[in-house]
Tab-separated table of C-alpha atoms in Angstrom:
chain	number	residue	atom	x	y	z
X	1	PRO	CA	-28.813	8.496	6.265
X	2	PRO	CA	-26.260	9.437	3.583
X	3	GLY	CA	-25.180	13.065	3.909
X	4	ALA	CA	-25.892	13.263	7.648
X	5	LEU	CA	-23.470	15.191	9.861
X	6	ILE	CA	-22.869	13.465	13.218
X	7	THR	CA	-22.456	16.085	15.945
X	8	GLN	CA	-22.656	14.104	19.216
X	9	VAL	CA	-22.100	10.590	20.547
X	10	ASP	CA	-23.991	9.980	23.829
X	11	HIS	CA	-24.350	13.778	24.104
X	12	GLN	CA	-20.558	14.224	23.802
X	13	PRO	CA	-19.698	16.686	20.987
X	14	VAL	CA	-17.551	15.381	18.123
X	15	GLY	CA	-16.016	17.770	15.634
X	16	THR	CA	-13.628	15.597	13.642
X	17	TRP	CA	-13.608	12.142	12.123
X	18	LEU	CA	-10.912	10.965	14.573
X	19	GLU	CA	-12.968	12.158	17.559
X	20	LEU	CA	-15.914	10.129	16.281
X	21	ILE	CA	-13.711	7.046	15.921
X	22	ASP	CA	-12.349	7.480	19.456
X	23	CYS	CA	-15.907	7.634	20.820
X	24	PHE	CA	-16.862	4.498	18.895
X	25	ARG	CA	-13.772	2.696	20.190
X	26	GLU	CA	-14.604	3.723	23.769
X	27	HIS	CA	-18.171	2.399	23.485
X	28	ALA	CA	-17.385	-0.751	21.462
X	29	GLY	CA	-19.739	-3.582	22.407
X	30	SER	CA	-22.583	-1.299	23.517
X	31	ALA	CA	-25.250	1.005	22.093
X	32	VAL	CA	-24.830	4.789	21.852
X	33	THR	CA	-27.099	7.680	21.013
X	34	LEU	CA	-26.044	9.505	17.866
X	35	THR	CA	-27.101	13.130	17.387
X	36	TYR	CA	-26.934	14.313	13.799
X	37	ASP	CA	-28.058	16.975	11.336
X	38	HIS	CA	-29.593	16.008	8.021
X	39	GLU	CA	-30.576	18.489	5.313
X	40	GLU	CA	-32.707	21.157	7.053
X	41	GLU	CA	-33.343	19.159	10.237
X	42	ARG	CA	-31.140	19.626	13.310
X	43	GLY	CA	-30.612	17.559	16.445
X	44	LEU	CA	-32.002	14.267	15.142
X	45	GLN	CA	-31.173	11.221	17.259
X	46	CYS	CA	-30.958	7.448	16.865
X	47	ARG	CA	-29.564	4.462	18.767
X	48	PHE	CA	-26.508	2.857	17.216
X	49	GLU	CA	-24.907	-0.480	18.121
X	50	VAL	CA	-21.104	-0.187	18.107
X	51	PRO	CA	-19.678	-3.682	17.533
X	52	ARG	CA	-16.527	-5.015	19.086
X	53	SER	CA	-13.467	-5.687	16.974
X	54	ILE	CA	-10.047	-7.202	17.429
X	55	HIS	CA	-8.648	-3.663	17.763
X	56	THR	CA	-11.022	-2.634	20.550
X	57	ILE	CA	-10.552	-5.881	22.475
X	58	LEU	CA	-6.751	-5.496	22.434
X	59	GLY	CA	-6.996	-1.758	23.108
X	60	LEU	CA	-5.304	-0.840	19.818
X	61	SER	CA	-5.542	2.411	17.903
X	62	PRO	CA	-6.788	2.559	14.289
X	63	HIS	CA	-3.160	2.858	13.183
X	64	ALA	CA	-2.170	-0.497	14.727
X	65	ARG	CA	-1.289	-3.309	12.323
X	66	ILE	CA	-2.407	-6.904	12.747
X	67	MET	CA	0.480	-8.902	11.277
X	68	ALA	CA	-0.562	-12.548	11.767
X	69	ILE	CA	-3.181	-14.821	13.320
X	70	ASP	CA	-1.756	-18.106	14.634
X	71	GLY	CA	1.307	-17.444	12.481
X	72	GLU	CA	-0.728	-17.005	9.271
X	73	GLU	CA	0.229	-13.805	7.441
X	74	ASN	CA	-1.880	-14.369	4.299
X	75	VAL	CA	-5.292	-15.780	3.490
X	76	SER	CA	-6.705	-16.943	0.165
X	77	VAL	CA	-9.724	-15.116	-1.285
X	78	ASP	CA	-11.422	-15.310	-4.689
X	79	ASP	CA	-11.130	-12.341	-7.047
X	80	LEU	CA	-13.877	-11.050	-9.354
X	81	HIS	CA	-13.182	-13.914	-11.759
X	82	GLY	CA	-13.356	-16.636	-9.092
X	83	ARG	CA	-9.601	-17.214	-9.034
X	84	PRO	CA	-7.899	-17.514	-5.636
X	85	ARG	CA	-5.419	-14.831	-4.651
X	86	ALA	CA	-3.383	-14.212	-1.513
X	87	VAL	CA	-4.417	-11.277	0.693
X	88	ALA	CA	-2.369	-10.079	3.662
X	89	VAL	CA	-3.904	-10.396	7.119
X	90	SER	CA	-2.854	-6.775	7.696
X	91	SER	CA	-5.613	-5.705	5.262
X	92	PRO	CA	-9.228	-5.441	6.508
X	93	LEU	CA	-10.385	-7.999	3.907
X	94	GLY	CA	-7.721	-10.555	4.836
X	95	LEU	CA	-8.232	-10.062	8.579
X	96	ARG	CA	-12.005	-10.457	8.334
X	97	ARG	CA	-11.727	-13.595	6.211
X	98	LEU	CA	-9.237	-15.269	8.573
X	99	LEU	CA	-11.145	-14.306	11.746
X	100	THR	CA	-14.333	-15.717	10.221
X	101	GLU	CA	-12.543	-19.054	9.797
X	102	LYS	CA	-11.376	-18.921	13.425
X	103	ILE	CA	-14.762	-18.274	15.121
X	104	GLY	CA	-14.985	-20.233	18.373
X	105	LYS	CA	-11.236	-20.829	18.574
X	106	ARG	CA	-8.569	-19.300	20.800
X	107	VAL	CA	-5.887	-17.722	18.644
X	108	THR	CA	-2.544	-15.960	19.016
X	109	VAL	CA	-2.509	-12.495	17.476
X	110	THR	CA	0.755	-10.879	16.332
X	111	TYR	CA	0.450	-7.115	16.030
X	112	ALA	CA	2.323	-3.814	16.056
X	113	ALA	CA	0.746	-1.017	18.099
X	114	SER	CA	1.985	1.585	15.586
X	115	PRO	CA	3.685	1.527	12.162
X	116	PHE	CA	7.149	1.778	13.779
X	117	ALA	CA	6.542	-0.255	16.953
X	118	GLU	CA	7.938	-3.722	17.625
X	119	SER	CA	5.644	-6.691	17.142
X	120	ARG	CA	3.821	-8.181	20.120
X	121	THR	CA	1.545	-11.155	20.694
X	122	ALA	CA	-1.736	-11.622	22.535
X	123	GLU	CA	-4.247	-14.448	22.919
X	124	LEU	CA	-7.993	-14.122	22.580
X	125	GLU	CA	-11.070	-16.150	21.665
X	126	VAL	CA	-12.671	-15.252	18.348
X	127	THR	CA	-16.423	-14.634	18.470
X	128	ALA	CA	-18.844	-13.832	15.663
X	129	ASP	CA	-19.392	-10.243	16.814
X	130	MET	CA	-15.729	-9.241	16.451
X	131	VAL	CA	-14.748	-10.480	12.991
X	132	ASP	CA	-15.285	-7.105	11.272
X	133	PRO	CA	-12.103	-4.996	11.703
X	134	TRP	CA	-14.194	-1.827	11.374
X	135	LEU	CA	-11.819	0.377	13.380
X	136	GLY	CA	-9.114	-0.014	10.732
X	137	ARG	CA	-11.516	-0.218	7.805
X	138	ILE	CA	-13.380	3.060	8.305
X	139	LEU	CA	-10.150	5.044	8.406
X	140	TYR	CA	-9.125	4.058	4.913
X	141	TYR	CA	-12.448	4.226	3.101
X	142	VAL	CA	-13.283	7.886	3.734
X	143	ASP	CA	-14.031	9.731	0.473
X	144	VAL	CA	-12.355	6.969	-1.542
X	145	GLN	CA	-13.962	6.189	-4.871
X	146	PRO	CA	-14.317	2.506	-5.832
X	147	VAL	CA	-11.826	1.201	-8.378
X	148	GLN	CA	-13.071	-0.562	-11.489
X	149	ALA	CA	-10.876	-3.532	-12.381
X	150	THR	CA	-10.522	-4.191	-16.113
X	151	LYS	CA	-8.932	-7.170	-17.822
X	152	LEU	CA	-7.336	-6.591	-21.236
X	153	ILE	CA	-7.711	-9.556	-23.578
X	154	LYS	CA	-6.329	-9.535	-27.116
X	155	LYS	CA	-6.835	-12.413	-29.520
X	156	GLY	CA	-3.871	-12.990	-31.776
X	157	PRO	CA	-0.211	-11.947	-31.574
X	158	ILE	CA	-0.626	-8.568	-33.334
X	159	GLY	CA	-3.190	-7.228	-30.875
X	160	ALA	CA	-1.189	-8.629	-27.953
X	161	ILE	CA	2.008	-6.931	-29.154
X	162	GLN	CA	0.201	-3.612	-29.624
X	163	THR	CA	-1.171	-3.791	-26.074
X	164	GLY	CA	2.248	-4.781	-24.757
X	165	VAL	CA	3.885	-1.784	-26.441
X	166	LYS	CA	1.253	0.620	-25.055
X	167	LYS	CA	1.652	-0.779	-21.533
X	168	THR	CA	5.444	-0.622	-21.751
X	169	ILE	CA	5.292	3.043	-22.785
X	170	TYR	CA	2.868	3.710	-19.950
X	171	PHE	CA	5.171	2.204	-17.307
X	172	ILE	CA	8.240	3.990	-18.704
X	173	VAL	CA	6.448	7.371	-18.598
X	174	ASN	CA	5.134	6.517	-15.141
X	175	MET	CA	8.701	5.831	-13.974
X	176	TYR	CA	9.906	9.248	-15.169
X	177	THR	CA	6.884	10.911	-13.531
X	178	THR	CA	7.622	9.151	-10.243
X	179	MET	CA	11.259	10.311	-10.285
X	180	GLN	CA	10.173	13.871	-11.083
X	181	ARG	CA	7.772	13.892	-8.140
X	182	MET	CA	10.325	12.259	-5.857
X	183	ILE	CA	13.243	14.581	-6.695
X	184	PHE	CA	11.699	17.933	-7.668
X	185	SER	CA	8.108	18.342	-6.441
X	186	ARG	CA	8.679	16.036	-3.406
X	187	THR	CA	5.116	14.695	-3.599
X	188	VAL	CA	6.363	11.083	-3.526
X	189	GLY	CA	8.480	9.906	-0.591
X	190	VAL	CA	11.669	7.857	-0.893
X	191	GLU	CA	10.058	5.245	1.357
X	192	ASN	CA	8.128	4.073	-1.716
X	193	ILE	CA	11.212	2.704	-3.490
X	194	SER	CA	12.539	-0.824	-3.030
X	195	GLY	CA	15.671	-2.755	-3.899
X	196	PRO	CA	16.352	-6.410	-4.672
X	197	ILE	CA	14.963	-7.619	-1.334
X	198	GLY	CA	11.705	-5.725	-1.808
X	199	ILE	CA	11.411	-6.907	-5.422
X	200	VAL	CA	11.868	-10.547	-4.385
X	201	SER	CA	9.360	-10.141	-1.555
X	202	ILE	CA	6.705	-8.601	-3.819
X	203	GLY	CA	7.516	-11.050	-6.606
X	204	ARG	CA	6.935	-13.991	-4.267
X	205	LYS	CA	3.462	-12.701	-3.417
X	206	VAL	CA	2.667	-12.042	-7.081
X	207	ALA	CA	3.864	-15.539	-8.020
X	208	GLN	CA	1.313	-16.998	-5.602
X	209	VAL	CA	-1.446	-15.368	-7.658
X	210	GLY	CA	-0.458	-16.847	-11.002
X	211	MET	CA	2.147	-17.172	-13.755
X	212	VAL	CA	0.568	-14.471	-15.967
X	213	GLU	CA	0.648	-11.968	-13.106
X	214	LEU	CA	4.293	-12.873	-12.391
X	215	LEU	CA	5.293	-12.321	-16.046
X	216	PHE	CA	3.467	-8.977	-16.002
X	217	PHE	CA	5.320	-8.001	-12.807
X	218	LEU	CA	8.671	-8.958	-14.373
X	219	ALA	CA	7.804	-6.837	-17.411
X	220	ILE	CA	7.182	-3.843	-15.128
X	221	ILE	CA	10.551	-4.416	-13.415
X	222	SER	CA	12.232	-4.664	-16.824
X	223	ALA	CA	10.709	-1.355	-17.955
X	224	ASN	CA	11.822	0.330	-14.724
X	225	LEU	CA	15.364	-1.010	-15.114
X	226	ALA	CA	15.443	0.299	-18.688
X	227	VAL	CA	14.689	3.811	-17.415
X	228	LEU	CA	17.285	3.588	-14.642
X	229	ASN	CA	19.904	2.211	-17.048
X	230	PHE	CA	19.426	5.165	-19.400
X	231	LEU	CA	19.787	7.888	-16.768
X	232	PRO	CA	22.743	10.239	-17.453
X	233	LEU	CA	24.819	8.718	-14.660
X	234	PRO	CA	28.299	7.196	-14.870
X	235	ILE	CA	28.553	3.387	-14.813
X	236	VAL	CA	25.168	2.872	-16.554
X	237	ASP	CA	24.524	3.112	-20.305
X	238	GLY	CA	23.036	6.601	-19.987
X	239	GLY	CA	26.377	7.937	-18.762
X	240	LEU	CA	28.142	6.283	-21.686
X	241	MET	CA	25.711	7.989	-24.079
X	242	VAL	CA	26.566	11.361	-22.486
X	243	PHE	CA	30.310	10.759	-23.096
X	244	LEU	CA	29.599	9.744	-26.704
X	245	LEU	CA	27.530	12.897	-27.286
X	246	ILE	CA	30.318	15.051	-25.814
X	247	GLU	CA	32.832	13.276	-28.026
X	248	LYS	CA	30.618	13.856	-31.071
X	249	ILE	CA	30.275	17.586	-30.282
X	250	LYS	CA	33.935	18.350	-29.438
X	251	GLY	CA	35.433	15.895	-31.917
X	252	SER	CA	37.578	14.055	-29.361
X	253	PRO	CA	37.005	11.704	-26.429
X	254	VAL	CA	36.589	13.011	-22.888
X	255	ASN	CA	39.811	13.053	-20.869
X	256	LEU	CA	40.527	9.612	-19.425
X	257	LYS	CA	41.043	10.999	-15.912
X	258	VAL	CA	37.643	12.713	-16.070
X	259	GLN	CA	36.033	9.458	-17.206
X	260	MET	CA	37.670	7.519	-14.368
X	261	ALA	CA	36.675	10.150	-11.782
X	262	THR	CA	33.047	10.148	-12.904
X	263	GLN	CA	33.024	6.348	-12.914
X	264	VAL	CA	34.176	6.300	-9.276
X	265	ILE	CA	31.596	8.936	-8.311
X	266	GLY	CA	28.872	6.993	-10.087
X	267	LEU	CA	29.904	3.757	-8.411
X	268	ILE	CA	29.812	5.401	-4.974
X	269	LEU	CA	26.407	6.940	-5.735
X	270	ILE	CA	24.873	3.672	-6.929
X	271	GLY	CA	26.449	1.809	-3.991
X	272	ALA	CA	24.970	4.296	-1.530
X	273	ILE	CA	21.520	3.984	-3.113
X	274	PHE	CA	21.793	0.179	-3.003
X	275	VAL	CA	22.676	0.234	0.706
X	276	PHE	CA	19.829	2.691	1.422
X	277	VAL	CA	17.099	0.665	-0.316
X	278	THR	CA	18.394	-2.585	1.204
X	279	ILE	CA	18.239	-1.166	4.729
X	280	GLN	CA	14.774	0.219	3.972
X	281	ASP	CA	13.584	-3.163	2.661
X	282	LEU	CA	14.931	-4.938	5.756
X	283	THR	CA	13.202	-2.391	7.986
X	284	LYS	CA	9.908	-3.062	6.216
């Protein structure tokens, strides 16, 4: 029941969530005895059928990533409004949908045993009792609150422009917040940024959903570029604004040699960032 604390699996003590998952993986395809505490009662027991999954059959850990089934990396599913959208096979929803379509067939699975491991392939026959990728699904849904999707619809150009302005401000502020957390508080990792290759890759997936979603994505990219362009760095417009402010304060332009030196430094900095994000995108 909800709120129960599982303490043993087949009389083997479990003290953490990962230990429970390991026991389930070990007993996949069979029934186990769960011992649990609920409210004031202790040592309650029940029989629990642990289903097989593609992870348990291939001997993969919960952190393994299924990349493709018979070469298919995406599958089409309907959203809340009945419109088809592309979902990656690496997600539990996409994997379950594609495996359901492949029941009774022998397929080639492309997977990576860990986030940084090289891809491998294996063949297996898909059966009805293994289509739920529960081993990967239960890891990600612990203590996660459901997300409510909301569609904003404005009738008429005035309402649409007002909503567009509010969203643009939101994404600009969000960009500054992300940089602050990435540079100062270090609560956001640099692995979350992407360059042109990553933008094209994400844009291609968004374009498969629909033209409106693609235009919205391009608007987000435009807002992000506006923030980056106005940073106080040489080469970009923000650096030019800094020189103009200095000129306004001191009454004369900044020394030409200083301007040239900062331009070179800025060019090297931007070039280094470009190389870094490109290598990171290729690695992904």
